[in-house]
Amino acid sequence: MTIRFSSRIAASCCALCVTGVLTLTPVPASARTGADPVTPTTADARLLYRSGTQARLRSGAPRLPRDVSALSWLVADAGTGEVLAAHDAHRELPPASTLKTLFALTVLPTLPAGLRHKVTEADLAGIGAGSSLVGVAAGRTYRVSDLWRGVFLNSGNDAVHVLAAMSGGWRDTAVRMQAKARSLGARDTHVRSPDGYDTSGQVSSAYDLAVFGRAGLRNADFAAYCGTAYAKFPGGGGWSYEIQNTNRLLTGANGVERYRGVIGVKNGYTSRAGNTLIAAARRGGRTLVVTVMNPQDGGGYAVYEEARSLLDWGFGAAGRVTPVGSLVAARPVAQAGPEAPASVRVAASVPVAATVTPDSGPGWPETWTILGAAVLGAGAVSLVLRFVGPKRV
């Protein structure tokens, strides 16, 4: 017995099968949105893991300043996150009090600014010898906002200890800071002491500090504190005294000229870290963030002059350079080769929301497409057999 179908019936079966395939095949992202798909690359991320200075100057771009002696530095657009240039961006170095930016990002959201707290001796226990202090005293009551001014302006480790005690304790705060750093894509930072005090194993990088500075500027309270040059701090008994921001680019103190357009962020110093600085400035609708870690020439105030040179260069170069990386955290991808250590899982320089992961082979969408086509095809044949029937010869 031979089963035969008319050409019309065969064509109908084929049409049903093709319809099934077209119906169940996933529509590419570019077809849904009308835009080209964004494919993540790792070229920019790898550049920032190279040693030395990384910059891609286009025609008309100013030359990089030659007076920068810092072990590590970075210039980025705070709005887009694009890294305009960097030197040893991921080199792990002691951060000193610039780590307080990560402390603030972690703890600020947990404590209302108007909350009042009576300080105890236990709150102040364990402050490192030689720490910078704002003058917090046991037995006195402070508002949280006062303590934050003590952190940002005077770099007071005593204020950090009290805020950490109010927010779960010293060790818990360090753990949460570590988690916060990772959530921001900052993988060079290892937190041991939330105030930035020199501690074995505590490091960060110019890249990570720029990430923290950029994130902080997006928080209204953080931005207000870090941009305050002078404030009053309670001294007990109803009197107060003036405190001054130790960021000399902001105050213009000690012979350091105030930088035009400066808006913060935080400086630091320890004997191990040397001078460190996260600086941000806004001009012509553009905000830049610069990090400078441990200048080797020029004395204690060189960190400000080197940041000034990098900011000047950045404003002149913006729009005339090809970015060499991004501060924007994205989906981690594996890196290979000598320029990125095997332990590094850096992010591509595009936001997670904009990332379209390339297909790596057959998956569930393809499986359902095949099954759908098979089911519809089988259904078509079954209908033909039932209603048309075989023809005998």
Short mmCIF file of C-alpha atoms in Angstrom, two decimals:
data_model
loop_
_atom_site.label_atom_id
_atom_site.label_comp_id
_atom_site.label_asym_id
_atom_site.label_seq_id
_atom_site.Cartn_x
_atom_site.Cartn_y
_atom_site.Cartn_z
CA MET A 1 0.00 0.00 0.00
CA THR A 2 1.33 3.40 -0.94
CA ILE A 3 0.15 6.66 0.60
CA ARG A 4 0.05 9.61 -1.77
CA PHE A 5 -0.98 13.23 -1.27
CA SER A 6 -2.02 15.79 -3.75
CA SER A 7 0.41 18.69 -4.34
CA ARG A 8 -2.08 21.06 -2.66
CA ILE A 9 -2.16 18.97 0.52
CA ALA A 10 1.64 18.67 0.62
CA ALA A 11 2.02 22.41 0.23
CA SER A 12 -0.44 22.98 3.06
CA CYS A 13 1.57 20.71 5.38
CA CYS A 14 4.79 22.56 4.56
CA ALA A 15 3.12 25.89 5.17
CA LEU A 16 1.92 24.77 8.60
CA CYS A 17 5.43 23.64 9.56
CA VAL A 18 7.00 26.89 8.43
CA THR A 19 4.35 28.87 10.30
CA GLY A 20 5.20 26.98 13.48
CA VAL A 21 8.87 27.77 13.12
CA LEU A 22 8.27 31.46 12.45
CA THR A 23 5.75 31.73 15.26
CA LEU A 24 7.95 30.18 17.93
CA THR A 25 11.35 31.55 16.92
CA PRO A 26 12.36 34.32 19.36
CA VAL A 27 12.49 37.80 17.88
CA PRO A 28 15.95 39.38 18.14
CA ALA A 29 16.29 42.35 20.47
CA SER A 30 17.18 44.61 17.55
CA ALA A 31 13.99 43.67 15.74
CA ARG A 32 11.86 44.41 18.81
CA THR A 33 13.39 47.80 19.52
CA GLY A 34 14.52 48.95 16.11
CA ALA A 35 18.04 49.47 17.48
CA ASP A 36 21.25 47.61 16.96
CA PRO A 37 21.95 45.10 19.71
CA VAL A 38 24.56 46.11 22.28
CA THR A 39 27.26 43.48 22.43
CA PRO A 40 29.55 43.64 25.47
CA THR A 41 33.27 43.78 24.83
CA THR A 42 36.19 43.55 27.21
CA ALA A 43 38.71 45.66 25.29
CA ASP A 44 38.27 48.76 27.45
CA ALA A 45 38.33 46.79 30.69
CA ARG A 46 41.54 45.07 29.64
CA LEU A 47 43.18 48.39 28.83
CA LEU A 48 42.73 49.56 32.40
CA TYR A 49 44.48 46.44 33.68
CA ARG A 50 47.60 47.25 31.70
CA SER A 51 50.50 48.88 33.49
CA GLY A 52 51.46 52.42 32.63
CA THR A 53 49.40 55.26 31.21
CA GLN A 54 46.35 54.49 29.09
CA ALA A 55 44.88 57.17 26.84
CA ARG A 56 43.47 57.37 23.31
CA LEU A 57 43.96 60.92 22.14
CA ARG A 58 42.18 62.05 18.99
CA SER A 59 43.07 64.97 16.79
CA GLY A 60 42.99 68.23 18.72
CA ALA A 61 43.19 66.63 22.16
CA PRO A 62 45.65 68.22 24.59
CA ARG A 63 48.63 66.22 25.74
CA LEU A 64 48.51 64.61 29.14
CA PRO A 65 50.18 66.66 31.89
CA ARG A 66 53.79 65.74 32.55
CA ASP A 67 53.87 66.86 36.18
CA VAL A 68 51.90 63.91 37.57
CA SER A 69 54.08 61.68 39.74
CA ALA A 70 51.35 59.67 41.50
CA LEU A 71 51.71 55.91 41.61
CA SER A 72 48.18 55.64 40.25
CA TRP A 73 45.60 58.08 38.89
CA LEU A 74 42.42 58.23 36.81
CA VAL A 75 40.27 60.83 35.06
CA ALA A 76 36.62 60.05 34.29
CA ASP A 77 33.39 61.71 33.24
CA ALA A 78 31.16 61.42 36.29
CA GLY A 79 28.03 61.62 34.17
CA THR A 80 28.72 58.85 31.68
CA GLY A 81 31.29 56.94 33.69
CA GLU A 82 33.71 57.00 30.74
CA VAL A 83 37.36 56.82 31.74
CA LEU A 84 39.24 59.44 29.73
CA ALA A 85 42.72 58.41 30.84
CA ALA A 86 44.40 56.48 33.63
CA HIS A 87 47.72 55.30 34.99
CA ASP A 88 47.90 51.89 36.69
CA ALA A 89 44.17 52.21 37.37
CA HIS A 90 43.81 48.85 39.13
CA ARG A 91 47.03 48.95 41.11
CA GLU A 92 46.14 48.01 44.69
CA LEU A 93 47.37 50.65 47.14
CA PRO A 94 46.45 51.80 50.67
CA PRO A 95 43.61 54.34 50.31
CA ALA A 96 43.88 56.22 53.64
CA SER A 97 40.78 58.32 54.41
CA THR A 98 39.47 58.25 50.85
CA LEU A 99 38.00 54.91 51.98
CA LYS A 100 35.56 56.96 54.05
CA THR A 101 33.65 57.52 50.81
CA LEU A 102 32.80 53.81 50.75
CA PHE A 103 31.94 53.99 54.45
CA ALA A 104 29.48 56.80 53.70
CA LEU A 105 27.93 54.98 50.75
CA THR A 106 27.34 52.00 53.04
CA VAL A 107 26.14 53.68 56.24
CA LEU A 108 24.45 56.93 55.12
CA PRO A 109 21.21 55.21 54.05
CA THR A 110 20.86 53.43 57.41
CA LEU A 111 20.83 56.41 59.80
CA PRO A 112 18.41 59.37 59.61
CA ALA A 113 20.25 62.69 59.62
CA GLY A 114 18.20 64.06 62.52
CA LEU A 115 18.70 61.05 64.80
CA ARG A 116 20.37 61.97 68.10
CA HIS A 117 22.84 59.67 69.85
CA LYS A 118 24.60 59.88 73.21
CA VAL A 119 28.15 58.67 72.71
CA THR A 120 29.58 56.01 75.02
CA GLU A 121 33.14 54.99 75.79
CA ALA A 122 32.48 51.75 73.92
CA ASP A 123 31.60 53.72 70.78
CA LEU A 124 35.08 55.26 70.78
CA ALA A 125 37.03 52.12 71.62
CA GLY A 126 39.76 51.01 69.24
CA ILE A 127 40.57 54.30 67.52
CA GLY A 128 44.04 53.99 66.03
CA ALA A 129 46.95 55.96 67.43
CA GLY A 130 47.59 59.19 65.55
CA SER A 131 44.12 59.21 63.99
CA SER A 132 42.59 62.43 62.76
CA LEU A 133 39.80 63.45 65.16
CA VAL A 134 36.96 65.96 65.11
CA GLY A 135 36.50 66.01 68.88
CA VAL A 136 33.65 63.59 69.60
CA ALA A 137 33.42 63.06 73.37
CA ALA A 138 31.78 60.30 75.40
CA GLY A 139 28.72 61.48 77.30
CA ARG A 140 27.77 64.11 74.73
CA THR A 141 24.79 63.84 72.42
CA TYR A 142 25.20 64.45 68.70
CA ARG A 143 22.94 64.46 65.69
CA VAL A 144 23.89 62.04 62.93
CA SER A 145 24.30 65.00 60.57
CA ASP A 146 26.91 66.50 62.94
CA LEU A 147 28.85 63.25 62.92
CA TRP A 148 28.83 63.11 59.12
CA ARG A 149 30.24 66.63 58.95
CA GLY A 150 32.96 65.41 61.27
CA VAL A 151 33.68 62.55 58.86
CA PHE A 152 33.70 64.56 55.63
CA LEU A 153 35.26 67.81 56.81
CA ASN A 154 37.68 66.83 59.56
CA SER A 155 38.13 63.22 58.46
CA GLY A 156 37.37 62.32 62.06
CA ASN A 157 37.98 58.68 62.85
CA ASP A 158 36.14 59.24 66.13
CA ALA A 159 33.00 60.17 64.20
CA VAL A 160 33.42 57.09 61.98
CA HIS A 161 33.65 54.83 65.03
CA VAL A 162 30.45 56.25 66.52
CA LEU A 163 28.49 55.96 63.26
CA ALA A 164 29.73 52.40 62.77
CA ALA A 165 28.67 51.51 66.33
CA MET A 166 25.21 52.91 65.58
CA SER A 167 25.03 50.88 62.37
CA GLY A 168 25.81 47.37 63.58
CA GLY A 169 29.37 47.54 64.83
CA TRP A 170 32.89 47.84 63.46
CA ARG A 171 33.31 44.38 61.95
CA ASP A 172 29.80 44.25 60.52
CA THR A 173 30.34 47.64 58.91
CA ALA A 174 33.55 46.43 57.27
CA VAL A 175 31.74 43.39 55.88
CA ARG A 176 28.94 45.52 54.48
CA MET A 177 31.42 47.95 52.97
CA GLN A 178 33.09 45.05 51.19
CA ALA A 179 29.75 43.92 49.82
CA LYS A 180 28.90 47.47 48.74
CA ALA A 181 32.18 47.77 46.88
CA ARG A 182 31.50 44.55 44.98
CA SER A 183 27.98 45.66 44.12
CA LEU A 184 29.45 48.78 42.50
CA GLY A 185 31.92 46.75 40.46
CA ALA A 186 34.89 47.78 42.63
CA ARG A 187 36.97 44.60 42.92
CA ASP A 188 40.36 45.95 43.98
CA THR A 189 39.14 47.12 47.39
CA HIS A 190 39.68 45.05 50.52
CA VAL A 191 38.25 46.59 53.69
CA ARG A 192 39.83 45.98 57.07
CA SER A 193 39.26 49.28 58.89
CA PRO A 194 36.20 51.36 57.87
CA ASP A 195 37.93 54.67 58.65
CA GLY A 196 40.81 54.02 56.23
CA TYR A 197 43.39 53.66 59.00
CA ASP A 198 46.50 51.76 57.88
CA THR A 199 45.78 48.07 58.39
CA SER A 200 47.51 45.06 56.88
CA GLY A 201 45.72 43.91 53.73
CA GLN A 202 43.61 47.05 53.33
CA VAL A 203 43.87 48.34 49.76
CA SER A 204 41.90 50.01 47.02
CA SER A 205 42.74 51.47 43.60
CA ALA A 206 42.38 54.66 41.60
CA TYR A 207 39.62 52.92 39.64
CA ASP A 208 37.64 51.84 42.71
CA LEU A 209 37.97 55.21 44.42
CA ALA A 210 36.63 56.91 41.30
CA VAL A 211 33.69 54.50 41.38
CA PHE A 212 32.99 55.47 45.00
CA GLY A 213 33.30 59.17 44.27
CA ARG A 214 30.97 58.96 41.29
CA ALA A 215 28.39 56.96 43.26
CA GLY A 216 28.59 59.40 46.16
CA LEU A 217 27.90 62.42 44.00
CA ARG A 218 24.61 60.80 42.99
CA ASN A 219 23.50 60.77 46.65
CA ALA A 220 22.18 64.19 47.69
CA ASP A 221 23.33 63.92 51.32
CA PHE A 222 26.76 62.63 50.36
CA ALA A 223 27.18 65.41 47.79
CA ALA A 224 26.15 68.07 50.31
CA TYR A 225 28.54 66.85 53.00
CA CYS A 226 31.55 66.41 50.72
CA GLY A 227 31.02 69.83 49.17
CA THR A 228 30.87 71.71 52.49
CA ALA A 229 33.96 73.81 53.16
CA TYR A 230 33.17 75.02 56.69
CA ALA A 231 30.71 74.01 59.41
CA LYS A 232 30.04 74.25 63.15
CA PHE A 233 30.61 71.21 65.34
CA PRO A 234 28.99 70.86 68.79
CA GLY A 235 31.43 71.21 71.66
CA GLY A 236 29.08 70.54 74.55
CA GLY A 237 27.38 72.94 76.93
CA GLY A 238 25.64 74.75 74.10
CA TRP A 239 28.77 76.01 72.38
CA SER A 240 30.28 74.92 69.07
CA TYR A 241 33.46 75.43 67.11
CA GLU A 242 34.26 75.79 63.44
CA ILE A 243 35.65 72.90 61.47
CA GLN A 244 37.23 73.19 58.04
CA ASN A 245 37.29 70.69 55.20
CA THR A 246 40.74 69.16 54.84
CA ASN A 247 40.29 69.04 51.04
CA ARG A 248 42.33 72.10 50.11
CA LEU A 249 41.04 72.21 46.53
CA LEU A 250 37.69 73.03 48.13
CA THR A 251 38.85 75.56 50.75
CA GLY A 252 41.92 77.10 49.15
CA ALA A 253 43.75 76.76 52.47
CA ASN A 254 47.47 76.56 53.17
CA GLY A 255 48.49 78.19 49.94
CA VAL A 256 46.63 75.74 47.69
CA GLU A 257 44.50 77.66 45.21
CA ARG A 258 40.84 76.70 45.25
CA TYR A 259 39.88 74.88 42.07
CA ARG A 260 37.22 76.58 39.96
CA GLY A 261 34.08 74.47 39.84
CA VAL A 262 35.19 72.03 42.55
CA ILE A 263 32.35 70.12 44.28
CA GLY A 264 34.25 67.68 46.61
CA VAL A 265 35.01 64.77 47.34
CA LYS A 266 37.58 63.43 49.91
CA ASN A 267 41.28 63.49 50.66
CA GLY A 268 43.41 61.26 52.87
CA TYR A 269 46.85 60.68 54.29
CA THR A 270 48.68 57.98 56.22
CA SER A 271 52.35 57.16 56.44
CA ARG A 272 51.79 54.00 54.41
CA ALA A 273 49.37 55.40 51.83
CA GLY A 274 50.96 58.79 51.37
CA ASN A 275 48.56 61.47 50.14
CA THR A 276 45.43 60.31 48.35
CA LEU A 277 42.56 62.27 46.84
CA ILE A 278 39.24 61.91 45.09
CA ALA A 279 38.33 65.26 43.52
CA ALA A 280 35.34 66.29 41.46
CA ALA A 281 34.58 69.49 39.58
CA ARG A 282 31.83 70.75 37.29
CA ARG A 283 32.25 73.10 34.36
CA GLY A 284 29.99 73.83 31.41
CA GLY A 285 27.50 71.13 32.35
CA ARG A 286 30.18 68.44 32.58
CA THR A 287 31.34 66.83 35.84
CA LEU A 288 34.71 65.12 36.10
CA VAL A 289 36.02 62.89 38.86
CA VAL A 290 39.75 62.43 39.37
CA THR A 291 41.66 60.13 41.70
CA VAL A 292 45.30 60.59 42.67
CA MET A 293 47.17 58.08 44.82
CA ASN A 294 50.51 58.77 46.47
CA PRO A 295 52.44 61.38 44.46
CA GLN A 296 56.17 60.75 44.57
CA ASP A 297 57.30 64.35 44.02
CA GLY A 298 56.41 67.81 45.26
CA GLY A 299 55.69 67.43 48.96
CA GLY A 300 52.45 67.10 50.94
CA TYR A 301 50.32 69.32 48.72
CA ALA A 302 51.39 67.79 45.42
CA VAL A 303 48.27 65.62 45.45
CA TYR A 304 46.16 68.76 44.93
CA GLU A 305 48.32 70.20 42.19
CA GLU A 306 48.40 66.90 40.34
CA ALA A 307 44.62 66.61 40.64
CA ARG A 308 44.36 70.17 39.34
CA SER A 309 46.48 69.32 36.30
CA LEU A 310 44.41 66.22 35.58
CA LEU A 311 41.11 68.10 35.94
CA ASP A 312 42.35 70.85 33.62
CA TRP A 313 43.39 68.24 31.10
CA GLY A 314 40.09 66.39 31.42
CA PHE A 315 37.97 69.45 30.72
CA GLY A 316 40.14 70.28 27.73
CA ALA A 317 40.16 66.72 26.42
CA ALA A 318 36.49 65.84 26.93
CA GLY A 319 34.99 64.96 23.56
CA ARG A 320 38.43 64.67 21.99
CA VAL A 321 39.50 61.32 23.35
CA THR A 322 38.29 57.77 22.94
CA PRO A 323 37.43 56.32 26.37
CA VAL A 324 39.77 53.65 27.68
CA GLY A 325 37.21 52.11 30.04
CA SER A 326 34.15 52.76 32.14
CA LEU A 327 33.21 53.15 35.81
CA VAL A 328 29.78 51.70 35.09
CA ALA A 329 29.28 48.28 36.63
CA ALA A 330 28.06 45.63 34.20
CA ARG A 331 27.67 41.89 33.97
CA PRO A 332 30.96 40.21 35.01
CA VAL A 333 32.78 38.36 32.26
CA ALA A 334 35.85 36.16 32.38
CA GLN A 335 39.13 37.62 31.21
CA ALA A 336 42.11 35.78 29.81
CA GLY A 337 45.64 36.73 28.93
CA PRO A 338 48.53 38.34 30.76
CA GLU A 339 46.94 41.79 30.94
CA ALA A 340 44.14 40.69 33.26
CA PRO A 341 44.80 38.28 36.13
CA ALA A 342 42.82 35.06 36.15
CA SER A 343 41.07 36.12 39.35
CA VAL A 344 39.70 39.24 37.69
CA ARG A 345 36.10 39.17 36.61
CA VAL A 346 35.69 42.69 35.31
CA ALA A 347 32.67 44.27 33.75
CA ALA A 348 32.24 45.40 30.19
CA SER A 349 31.88 49.13 29.78
CA VAL A 350 28.12 49.07 29.26
CA PRO A 351 25.31 49.01 31.83
CA VAL A 352 23.73 45.67 32.69
CA ALA A 353 20.35 46.87 31.46
CA ALA A 354 21.80 47.59 28.02
CA THR A 355 23.70 44.36 27.71
CA VAL A 356 22.61 41.69 25.25
CA THR A 357 24.57 38.53 25.90
CA PRO A 358 25.61 36.82 22.64
CA ASP A 359 24.22 33.36 22.03
CA SER A 360 26.62 30.62 23.05
CA GLY A 361 24.81 27.72 21.39
CA PRO A 362 21.45 25.95 21.42
CA GLY A 363 19.31 26.72 24.42
CA TRP A 364 15.70 26.67 25.49
CA PRO A 365 14.43 29.09 22.83
CA GLU A 366 15.89 26.91 20.10
CA THR A 367 14.60 23.73 21.75
CA TRP A 368 11.04 25.05 21.90
CA THR A 369 11.26 26.20 18.30
CA ILE A 370 12.18 22.69 17.13
CA LEU A 371 9.54 21.02 19.29
CA GLY A 372 6.89 23.49 18.15
CA ALA A 373 7.67 22.87 14.51
CA ALA A 374 7.61 19.11 15.05
CA VAL A 375 4.26 19.20 16.85
CA LEU A 376 2.60 21.36 14.21
CA GLY A 377 4.05 19.25 11.43
CA ALA A 378 2.81 16.05 13.03
CA GLY A 379 -0.58 17.61 13.55
CA ALA A 380 -0.80 18.55 9.91
CA VAL A 381 0.06 15.03 8.75
CA SER A 382 -2.45 13.54 11.17
CA LEU A 383 -5.21 15.73 9.81
CA VAL A 384 -4.37 14.75 6.26
CA LEU A 385 -4.42 11.05 7.09
CA ARG A 386 -7.73 11.38 8.88
CA PHE A 387 -9.69 13.44 6.39
CA VAL A 388 -8.06 12.66 3.07
CA GLY A 389 -7.18 9.01 3.54
CA PRO A 390 -4.86 6.84 1.51
CA LYS A 391 -5.31 6.10 -2.18
CA ARG A 392 -4.94 2.45 -3.19
CA VAL A 393 -3.37 1.41 -6.50
#
